[in-house]
PDB file of C-alpha atoms and ligand atoms in Angstrom:
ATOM      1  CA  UNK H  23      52.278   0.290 -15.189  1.00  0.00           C
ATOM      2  CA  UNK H  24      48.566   0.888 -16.578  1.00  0.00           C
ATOM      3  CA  UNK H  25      48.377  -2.517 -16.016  1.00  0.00           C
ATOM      4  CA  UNK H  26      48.911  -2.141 -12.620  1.00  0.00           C
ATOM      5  CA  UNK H  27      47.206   0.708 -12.255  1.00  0.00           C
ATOM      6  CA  UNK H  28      43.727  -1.234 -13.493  1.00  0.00           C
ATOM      7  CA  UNK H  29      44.126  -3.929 -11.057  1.00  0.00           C
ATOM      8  CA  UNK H  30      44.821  -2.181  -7.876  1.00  0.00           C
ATOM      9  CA  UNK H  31      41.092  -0.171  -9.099  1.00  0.00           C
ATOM     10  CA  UNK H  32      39.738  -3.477  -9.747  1.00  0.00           C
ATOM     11  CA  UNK H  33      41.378  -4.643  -5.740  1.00  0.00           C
ATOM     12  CA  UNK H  34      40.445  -1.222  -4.109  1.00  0.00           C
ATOM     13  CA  UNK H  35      36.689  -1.684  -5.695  1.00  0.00           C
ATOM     14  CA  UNK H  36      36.187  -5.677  -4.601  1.00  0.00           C
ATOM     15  CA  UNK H  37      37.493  -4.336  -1.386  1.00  0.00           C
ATOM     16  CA  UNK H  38      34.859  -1.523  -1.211  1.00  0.00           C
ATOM     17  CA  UNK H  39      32.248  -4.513  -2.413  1.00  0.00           C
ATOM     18  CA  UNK H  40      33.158  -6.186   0.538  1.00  0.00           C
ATOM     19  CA  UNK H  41      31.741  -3.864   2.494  1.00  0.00           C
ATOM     20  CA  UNK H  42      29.316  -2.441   0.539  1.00  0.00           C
ATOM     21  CA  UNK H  43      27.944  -4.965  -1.441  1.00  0.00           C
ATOM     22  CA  UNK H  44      25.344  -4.472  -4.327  1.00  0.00           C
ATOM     23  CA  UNK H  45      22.755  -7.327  -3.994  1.00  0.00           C
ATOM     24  CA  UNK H  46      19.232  -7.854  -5.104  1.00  0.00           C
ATOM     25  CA  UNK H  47      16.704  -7.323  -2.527  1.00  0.00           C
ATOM     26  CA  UNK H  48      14.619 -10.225  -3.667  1.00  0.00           C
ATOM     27  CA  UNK H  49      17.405 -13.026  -4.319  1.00  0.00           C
ATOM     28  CA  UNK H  50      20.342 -11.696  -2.928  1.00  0.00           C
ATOM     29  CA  UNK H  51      22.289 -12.014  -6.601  1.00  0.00           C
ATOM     30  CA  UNK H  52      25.362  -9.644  -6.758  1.00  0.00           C
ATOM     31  CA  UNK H  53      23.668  -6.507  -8.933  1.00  0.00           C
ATOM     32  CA  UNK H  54      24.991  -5.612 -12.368  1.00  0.00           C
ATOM     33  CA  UNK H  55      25.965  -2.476 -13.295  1.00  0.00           C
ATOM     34  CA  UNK H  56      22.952  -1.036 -14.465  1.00  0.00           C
ATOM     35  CA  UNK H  57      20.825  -2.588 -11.931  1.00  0.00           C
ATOM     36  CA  UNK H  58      19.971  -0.675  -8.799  1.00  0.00           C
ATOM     37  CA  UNK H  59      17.931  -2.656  -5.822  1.00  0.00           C
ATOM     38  CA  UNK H  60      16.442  -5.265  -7.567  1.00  0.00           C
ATOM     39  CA  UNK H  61      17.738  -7.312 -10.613  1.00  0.00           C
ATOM     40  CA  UNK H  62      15.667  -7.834 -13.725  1.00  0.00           C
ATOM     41  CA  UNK H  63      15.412 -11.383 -13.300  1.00  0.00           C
ATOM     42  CA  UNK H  64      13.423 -10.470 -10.325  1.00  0.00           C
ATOM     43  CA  UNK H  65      11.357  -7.976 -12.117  1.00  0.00           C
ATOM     44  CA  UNK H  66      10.971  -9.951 -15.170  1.00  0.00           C
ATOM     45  CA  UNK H  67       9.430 -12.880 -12.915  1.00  0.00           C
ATOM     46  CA  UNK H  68       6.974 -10.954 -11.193  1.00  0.00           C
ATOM     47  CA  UNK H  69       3.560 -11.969 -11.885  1.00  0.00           C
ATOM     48  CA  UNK H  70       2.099  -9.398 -13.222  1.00  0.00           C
ATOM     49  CA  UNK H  71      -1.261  -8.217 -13.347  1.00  0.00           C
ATOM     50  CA  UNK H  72      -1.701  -6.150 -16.718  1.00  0.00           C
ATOM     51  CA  UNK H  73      -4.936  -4.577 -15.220  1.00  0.00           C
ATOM     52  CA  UNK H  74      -3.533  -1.994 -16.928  1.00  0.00           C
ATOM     53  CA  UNK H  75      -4.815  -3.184 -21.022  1.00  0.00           C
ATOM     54  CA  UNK H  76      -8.514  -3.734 -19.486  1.00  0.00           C
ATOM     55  CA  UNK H  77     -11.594  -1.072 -19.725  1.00  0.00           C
ATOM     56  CA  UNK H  78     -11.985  -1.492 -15.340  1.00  0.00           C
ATOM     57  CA  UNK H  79     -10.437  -4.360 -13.072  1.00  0.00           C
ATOM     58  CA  UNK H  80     -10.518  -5.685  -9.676  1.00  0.00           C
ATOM     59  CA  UNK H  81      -8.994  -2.742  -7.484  1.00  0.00           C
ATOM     60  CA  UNK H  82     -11.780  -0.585  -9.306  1.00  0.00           C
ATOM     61  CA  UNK H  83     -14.668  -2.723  -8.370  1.00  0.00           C
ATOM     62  CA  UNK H  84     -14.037  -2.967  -4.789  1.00  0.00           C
ATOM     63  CA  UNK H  85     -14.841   0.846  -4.246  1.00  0.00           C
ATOM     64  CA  UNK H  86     -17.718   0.515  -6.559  1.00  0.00           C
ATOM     65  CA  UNK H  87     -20.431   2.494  -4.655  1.00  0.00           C
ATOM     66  CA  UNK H  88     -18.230   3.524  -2.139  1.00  0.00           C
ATOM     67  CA  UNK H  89     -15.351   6.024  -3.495  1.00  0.00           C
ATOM     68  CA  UNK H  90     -15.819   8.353  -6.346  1.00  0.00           C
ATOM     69  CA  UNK H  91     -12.253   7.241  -8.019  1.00  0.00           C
ATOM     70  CA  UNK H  92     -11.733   7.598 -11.630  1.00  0.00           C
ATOM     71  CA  UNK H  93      -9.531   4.878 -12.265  1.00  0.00           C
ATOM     72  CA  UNK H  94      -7.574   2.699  -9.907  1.00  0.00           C
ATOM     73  CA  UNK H  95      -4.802  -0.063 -11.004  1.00  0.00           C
ATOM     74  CA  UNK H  96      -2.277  -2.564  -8.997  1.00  0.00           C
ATOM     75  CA  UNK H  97       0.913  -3.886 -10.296  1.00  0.00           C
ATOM     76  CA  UNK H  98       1.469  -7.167  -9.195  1.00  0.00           C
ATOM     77  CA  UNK H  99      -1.079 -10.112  -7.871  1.00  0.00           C
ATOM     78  CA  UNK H 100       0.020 -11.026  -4.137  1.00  0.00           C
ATOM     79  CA  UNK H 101       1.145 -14.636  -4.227  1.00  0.00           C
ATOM     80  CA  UNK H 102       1.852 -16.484  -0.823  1.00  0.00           C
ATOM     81  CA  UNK H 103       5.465 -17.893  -0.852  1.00  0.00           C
ATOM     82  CA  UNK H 104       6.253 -16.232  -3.490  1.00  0.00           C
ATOM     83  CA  UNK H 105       8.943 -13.665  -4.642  1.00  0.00           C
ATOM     84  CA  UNK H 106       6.513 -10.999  -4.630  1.00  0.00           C
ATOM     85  CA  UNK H 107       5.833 -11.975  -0.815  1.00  0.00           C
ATOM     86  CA  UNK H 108       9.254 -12.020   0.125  1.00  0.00           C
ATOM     87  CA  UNK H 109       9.899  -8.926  -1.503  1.00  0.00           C
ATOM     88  CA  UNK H 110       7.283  -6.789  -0.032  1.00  0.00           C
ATOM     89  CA  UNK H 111       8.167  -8.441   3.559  1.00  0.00           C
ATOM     90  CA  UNK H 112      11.822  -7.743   2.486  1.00  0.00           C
ATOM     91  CA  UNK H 113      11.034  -3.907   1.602  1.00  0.00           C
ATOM     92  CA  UNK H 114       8.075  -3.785   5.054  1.00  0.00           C
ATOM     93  CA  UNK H 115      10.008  -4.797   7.580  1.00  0.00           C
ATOM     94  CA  UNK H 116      13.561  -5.395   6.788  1.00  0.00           C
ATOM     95  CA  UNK H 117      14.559  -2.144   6.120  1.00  0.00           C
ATOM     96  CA  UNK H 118      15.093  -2.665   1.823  1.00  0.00           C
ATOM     97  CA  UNK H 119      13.352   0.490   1.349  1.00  0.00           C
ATOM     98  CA  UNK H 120      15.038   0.679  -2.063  1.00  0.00           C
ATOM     99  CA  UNK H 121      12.783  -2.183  -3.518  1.00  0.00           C
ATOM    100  CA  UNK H 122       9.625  -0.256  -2.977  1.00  0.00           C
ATOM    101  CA  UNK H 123      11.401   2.530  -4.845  1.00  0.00           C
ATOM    102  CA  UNK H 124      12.354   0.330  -7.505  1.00  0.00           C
ATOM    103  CA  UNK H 125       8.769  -1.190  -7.683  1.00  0.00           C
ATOM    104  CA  UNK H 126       7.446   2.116  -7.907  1.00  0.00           C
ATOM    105  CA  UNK H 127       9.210   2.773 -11.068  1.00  0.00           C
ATOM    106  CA  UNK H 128       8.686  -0.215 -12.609  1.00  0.00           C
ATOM    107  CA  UNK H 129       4.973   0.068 -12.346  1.00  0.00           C
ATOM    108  CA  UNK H 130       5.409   3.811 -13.276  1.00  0.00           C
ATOM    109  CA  UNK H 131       6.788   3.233 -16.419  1.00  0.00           C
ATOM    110  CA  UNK H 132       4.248   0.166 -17.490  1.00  0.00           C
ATOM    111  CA  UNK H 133       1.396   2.632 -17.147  1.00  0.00           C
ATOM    112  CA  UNK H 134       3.209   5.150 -18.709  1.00  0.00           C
ATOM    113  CA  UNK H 135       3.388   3.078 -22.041  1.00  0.00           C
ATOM    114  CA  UNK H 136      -0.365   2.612 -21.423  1.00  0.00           C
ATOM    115  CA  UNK H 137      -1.105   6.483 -20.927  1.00  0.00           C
ATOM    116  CA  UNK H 138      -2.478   5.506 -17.392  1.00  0.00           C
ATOM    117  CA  UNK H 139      -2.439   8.584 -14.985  1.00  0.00           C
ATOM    118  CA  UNK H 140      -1.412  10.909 -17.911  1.00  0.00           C
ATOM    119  CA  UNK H 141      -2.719  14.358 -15.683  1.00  0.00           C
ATOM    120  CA  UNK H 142      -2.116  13.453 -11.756  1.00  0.00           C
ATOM    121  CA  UNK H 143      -0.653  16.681 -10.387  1.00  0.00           C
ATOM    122  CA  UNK H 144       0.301  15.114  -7.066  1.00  0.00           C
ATOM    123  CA  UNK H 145       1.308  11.944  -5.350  1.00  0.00           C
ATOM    124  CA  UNK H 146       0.123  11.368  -1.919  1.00  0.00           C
ATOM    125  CA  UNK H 147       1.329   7.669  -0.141  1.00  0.00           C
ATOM    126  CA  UNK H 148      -1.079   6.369   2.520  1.00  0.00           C
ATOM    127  CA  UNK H 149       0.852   7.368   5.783  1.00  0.00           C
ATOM    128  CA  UNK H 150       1.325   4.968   8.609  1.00  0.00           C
ATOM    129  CA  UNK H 151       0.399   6.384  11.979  1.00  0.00           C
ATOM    130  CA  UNK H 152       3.423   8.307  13.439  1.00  0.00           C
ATOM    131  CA  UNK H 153       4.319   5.914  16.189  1.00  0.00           C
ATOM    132  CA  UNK H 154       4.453   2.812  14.034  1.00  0.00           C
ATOM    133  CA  UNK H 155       6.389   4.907  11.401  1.00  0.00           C
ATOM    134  CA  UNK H 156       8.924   5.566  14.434  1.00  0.00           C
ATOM    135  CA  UNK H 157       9.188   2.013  15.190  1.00  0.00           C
ATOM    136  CA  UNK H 158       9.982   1.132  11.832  1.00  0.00           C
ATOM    137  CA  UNK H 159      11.771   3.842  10.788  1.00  0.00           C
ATOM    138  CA  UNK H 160       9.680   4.660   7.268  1.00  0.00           C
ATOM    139  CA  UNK H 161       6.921   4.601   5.567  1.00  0.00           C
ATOM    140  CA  UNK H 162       7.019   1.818   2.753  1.00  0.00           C
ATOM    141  CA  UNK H 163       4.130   3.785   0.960  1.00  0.00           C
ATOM    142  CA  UNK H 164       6.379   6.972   0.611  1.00  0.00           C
ATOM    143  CA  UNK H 165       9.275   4.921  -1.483  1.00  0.00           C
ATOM    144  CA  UNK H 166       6.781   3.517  -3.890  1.00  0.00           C
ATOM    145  CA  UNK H 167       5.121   7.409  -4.460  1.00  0.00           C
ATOM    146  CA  UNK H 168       8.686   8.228  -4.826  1.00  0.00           C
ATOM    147  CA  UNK H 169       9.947   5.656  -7.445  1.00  0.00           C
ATOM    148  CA  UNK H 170       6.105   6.676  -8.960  1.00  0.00           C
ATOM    149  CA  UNK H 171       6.360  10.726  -8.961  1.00  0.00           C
ATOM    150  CA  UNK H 172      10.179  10.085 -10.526  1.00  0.00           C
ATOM    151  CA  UNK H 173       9.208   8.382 -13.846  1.00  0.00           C
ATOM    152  CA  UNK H 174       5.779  10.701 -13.873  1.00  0.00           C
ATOM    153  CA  UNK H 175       7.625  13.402 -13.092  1.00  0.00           C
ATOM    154  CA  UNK H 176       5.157  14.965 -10.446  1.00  0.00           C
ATOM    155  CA  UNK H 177       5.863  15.901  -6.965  1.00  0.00           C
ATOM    156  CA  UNK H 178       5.200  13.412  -4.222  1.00  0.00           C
ATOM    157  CA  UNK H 179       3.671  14.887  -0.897  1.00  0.00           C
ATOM    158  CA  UNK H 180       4.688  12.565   1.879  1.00  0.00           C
ATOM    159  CA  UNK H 181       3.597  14.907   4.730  1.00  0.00           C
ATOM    160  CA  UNK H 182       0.012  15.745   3.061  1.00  0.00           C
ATOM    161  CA  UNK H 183      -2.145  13.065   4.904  1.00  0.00           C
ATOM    162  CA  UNK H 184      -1.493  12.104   8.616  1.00  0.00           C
ATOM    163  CA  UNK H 185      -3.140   8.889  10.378  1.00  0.00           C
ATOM    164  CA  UNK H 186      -4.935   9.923  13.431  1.00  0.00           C
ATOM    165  CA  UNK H 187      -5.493   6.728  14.792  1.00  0.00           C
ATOM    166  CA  UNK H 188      -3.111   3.909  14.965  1.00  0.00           C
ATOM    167  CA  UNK H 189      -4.560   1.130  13.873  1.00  0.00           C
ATOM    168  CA  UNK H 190      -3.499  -2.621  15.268  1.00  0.00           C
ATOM    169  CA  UNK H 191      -0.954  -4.532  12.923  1.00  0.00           C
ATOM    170  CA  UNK H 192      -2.192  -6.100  10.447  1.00  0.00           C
ATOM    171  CA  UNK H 193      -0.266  -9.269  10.742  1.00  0.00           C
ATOM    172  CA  UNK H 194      -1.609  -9.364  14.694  1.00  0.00           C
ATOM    173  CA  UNK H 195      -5.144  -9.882  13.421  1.00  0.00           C
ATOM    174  CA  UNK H 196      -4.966 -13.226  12.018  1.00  0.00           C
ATOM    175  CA  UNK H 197      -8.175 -14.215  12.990  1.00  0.00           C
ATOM    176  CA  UNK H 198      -9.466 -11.450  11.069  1.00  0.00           C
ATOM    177  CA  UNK H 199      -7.371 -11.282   8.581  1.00  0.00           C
ATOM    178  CA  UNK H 200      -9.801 -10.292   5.485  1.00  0.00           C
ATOM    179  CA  UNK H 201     -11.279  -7.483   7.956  1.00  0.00           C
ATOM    180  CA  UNK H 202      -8.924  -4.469   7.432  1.00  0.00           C
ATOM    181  CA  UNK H 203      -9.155  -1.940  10.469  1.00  0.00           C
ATOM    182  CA  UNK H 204     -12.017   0.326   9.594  1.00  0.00           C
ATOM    183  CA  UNK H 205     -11.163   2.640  12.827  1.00  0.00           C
ATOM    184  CA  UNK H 206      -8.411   4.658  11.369  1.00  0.00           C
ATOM    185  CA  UNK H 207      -9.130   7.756  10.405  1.00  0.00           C
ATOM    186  CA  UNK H 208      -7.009  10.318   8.195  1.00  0.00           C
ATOM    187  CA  UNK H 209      -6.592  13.727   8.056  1.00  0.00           C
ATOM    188  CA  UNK H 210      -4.892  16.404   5.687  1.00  0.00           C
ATOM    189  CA  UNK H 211      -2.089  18.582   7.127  1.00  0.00           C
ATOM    190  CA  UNK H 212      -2.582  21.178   4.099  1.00  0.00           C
ATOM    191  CA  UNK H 213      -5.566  20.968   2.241  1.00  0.00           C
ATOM    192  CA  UNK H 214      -4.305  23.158  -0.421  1.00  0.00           C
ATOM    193  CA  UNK H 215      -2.502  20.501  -1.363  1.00  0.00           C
ATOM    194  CA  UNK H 216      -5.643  18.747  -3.270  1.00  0.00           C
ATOM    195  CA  UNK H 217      -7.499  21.300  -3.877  1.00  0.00           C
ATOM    196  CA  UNK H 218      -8.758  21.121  -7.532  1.00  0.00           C
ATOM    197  CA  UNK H 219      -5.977  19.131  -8.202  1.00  0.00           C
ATOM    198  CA  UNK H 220      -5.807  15.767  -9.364  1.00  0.00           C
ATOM    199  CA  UNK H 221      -4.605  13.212  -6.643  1.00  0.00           C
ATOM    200  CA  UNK H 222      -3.053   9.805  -7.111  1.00  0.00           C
ATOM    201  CA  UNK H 223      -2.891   7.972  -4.260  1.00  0.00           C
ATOM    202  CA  UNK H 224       0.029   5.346  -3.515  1.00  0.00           C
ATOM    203  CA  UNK H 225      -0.488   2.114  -1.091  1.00  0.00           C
ATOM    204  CA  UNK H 226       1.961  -1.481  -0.979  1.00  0.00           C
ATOM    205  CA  UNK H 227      -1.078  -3.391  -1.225  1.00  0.00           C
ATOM    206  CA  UNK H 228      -4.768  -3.471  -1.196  1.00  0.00           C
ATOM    207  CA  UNK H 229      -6.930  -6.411   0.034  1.00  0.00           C
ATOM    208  CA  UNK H 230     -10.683  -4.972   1.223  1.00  0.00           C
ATOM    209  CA  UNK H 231      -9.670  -1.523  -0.170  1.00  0.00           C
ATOM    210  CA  UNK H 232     -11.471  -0.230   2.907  1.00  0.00           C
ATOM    211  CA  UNK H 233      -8.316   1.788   4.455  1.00  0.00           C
ATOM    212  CA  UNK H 234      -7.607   3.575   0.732  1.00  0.00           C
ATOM    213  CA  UNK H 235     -11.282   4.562   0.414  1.00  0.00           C
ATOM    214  CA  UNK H 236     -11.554   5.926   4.108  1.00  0.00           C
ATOM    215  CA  UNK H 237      -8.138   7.719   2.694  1.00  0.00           C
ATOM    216  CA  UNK H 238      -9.587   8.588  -1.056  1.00  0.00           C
ATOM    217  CA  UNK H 239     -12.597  10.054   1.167  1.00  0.00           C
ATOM    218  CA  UNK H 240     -10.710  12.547   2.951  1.00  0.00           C
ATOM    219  CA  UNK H 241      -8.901  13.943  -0.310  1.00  0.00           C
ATOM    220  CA  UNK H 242     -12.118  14.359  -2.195  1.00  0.00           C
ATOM    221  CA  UNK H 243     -13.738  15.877   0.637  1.00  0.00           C
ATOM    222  CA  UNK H 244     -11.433  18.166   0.329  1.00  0.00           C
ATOM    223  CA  UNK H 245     -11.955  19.358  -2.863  1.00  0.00           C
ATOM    224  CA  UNK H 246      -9.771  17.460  -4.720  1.00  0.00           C
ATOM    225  CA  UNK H 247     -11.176  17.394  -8.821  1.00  0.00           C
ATOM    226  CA  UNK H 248     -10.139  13.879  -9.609  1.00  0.00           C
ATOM    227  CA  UNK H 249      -8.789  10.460  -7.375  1.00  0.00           C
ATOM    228  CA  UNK H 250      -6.775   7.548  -8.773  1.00  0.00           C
ATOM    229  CA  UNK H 251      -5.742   5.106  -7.121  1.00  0.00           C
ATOM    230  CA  UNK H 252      -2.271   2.763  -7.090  1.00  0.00           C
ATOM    231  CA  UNK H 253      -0.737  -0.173  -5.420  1.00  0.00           C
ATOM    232  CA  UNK H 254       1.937  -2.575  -5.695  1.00  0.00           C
ATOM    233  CA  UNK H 255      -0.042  -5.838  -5.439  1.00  0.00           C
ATOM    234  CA  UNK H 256      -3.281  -7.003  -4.863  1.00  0.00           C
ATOM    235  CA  UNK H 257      -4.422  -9.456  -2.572  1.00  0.00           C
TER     236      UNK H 257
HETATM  237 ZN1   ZN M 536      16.935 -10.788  -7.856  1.00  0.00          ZN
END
């Protein structure tokens, strides 16, 4: 009878799999148990930038002489046809929201173990402008500040910043592709929100760094006491 019992659960929950199935968002492997959104084979082959064991690094020196940011850090280098490429195109514009998430923690927890970002009282993700977060239906940024402010610990403020101006897509401007829209400009909703406080702000990537240091700007304009700076990968 238990017998029974065990494989009609076993039936009813390959039936459910049917339907629902678990895969990884970068290779499409059924997930294990333990693994949620992407599998560790995928996170163990990421290549890996481990900025994170040297004095300053590349995403600090591009905002040398332009943003006041006390340290700034990015989690995996960008590699064209690559798993990290297909997994942020995956998690930008195929609606796998939950790999950003599960990026977010992984890089989370490696700086963690490095006491990186040890006093941030407050996430903020670079927001898209409202009409292109509409047509996509979210804001990649936000899941990575999520997956981050979960293994920090520290709240995430996904409303905090707003994009004034939409800028063109990225991916329209091939010709131009190393010249990130300087037009956009960003405003804070709340500005008690940074206040004194210290701010880490979350982007997928960073290439120029120019749309993160018009961003970093606004928040220390606003009185914010000290910027940091994350992304996924760097390009
Ligand atoms: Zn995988």
């Amino acid at each position: 009878m238990q017998h029974l019992f065990a494989r009609l659960f076993s039936i009813v929950n390959d039936v459910i799999g049917l339907f629902y199935p678990r895969t990884c968002g970068g290779c499409d492997a059924h997930l294990l148990k333990h693994e949620q959104n992407v599998c560790l084979s995928c996170l163990n082959g990421l290549p890996k930038t481990y900025f994170w064991d040297y004095p300053t690094n590349p995403v600090e020196k591009l905002f040398w002489g332009k943003l006041n940011v006390s340290s700034a850090c990015a989690f995996l280098h960008f590699v064209r046809e690559s798993k990290v490429q297909n997994l942020l195109h995956r998690f930008k514009y195929k609606g796998k929201s939950g790999i950003g998430f599960e990026l977010g923690k992984a890089f989370a927890h490696t700086l963690q173990d490095k006491n990186w970002f040890t006093d941030v009282d407050v996430i903020i993700p670079i927001p898209l402008h409202v009409s292109k977060e509409m047509r996509r239906g979210y804001n990649q940024s936000a899941y990575i500040a999520d997956g981050m402010g979960e293994v920090f610990d520290v709240k995430v403020r996904n409303n905090a910043m707003q994009r004034i101006l939409a800028s063109e897509s990225q991916t329209r401007k091939s010709r131009f592709a190393r010249t990130e829209n300087v037009n956009q400009v960003f405003g804070l909703t709340n500005i008690d929100s940074v206040k004194g406080k210290n701010v880490l702000l979350v982007d997928d990537v960073v290439t120029t760094g120019s749309t993160l240091e018009a961003a970093g700007n606004v928040i220390l304009n606003a009185g914010a006491r000290k910027l940091y700076i994350a992304t996924i990968a760097i390009a």
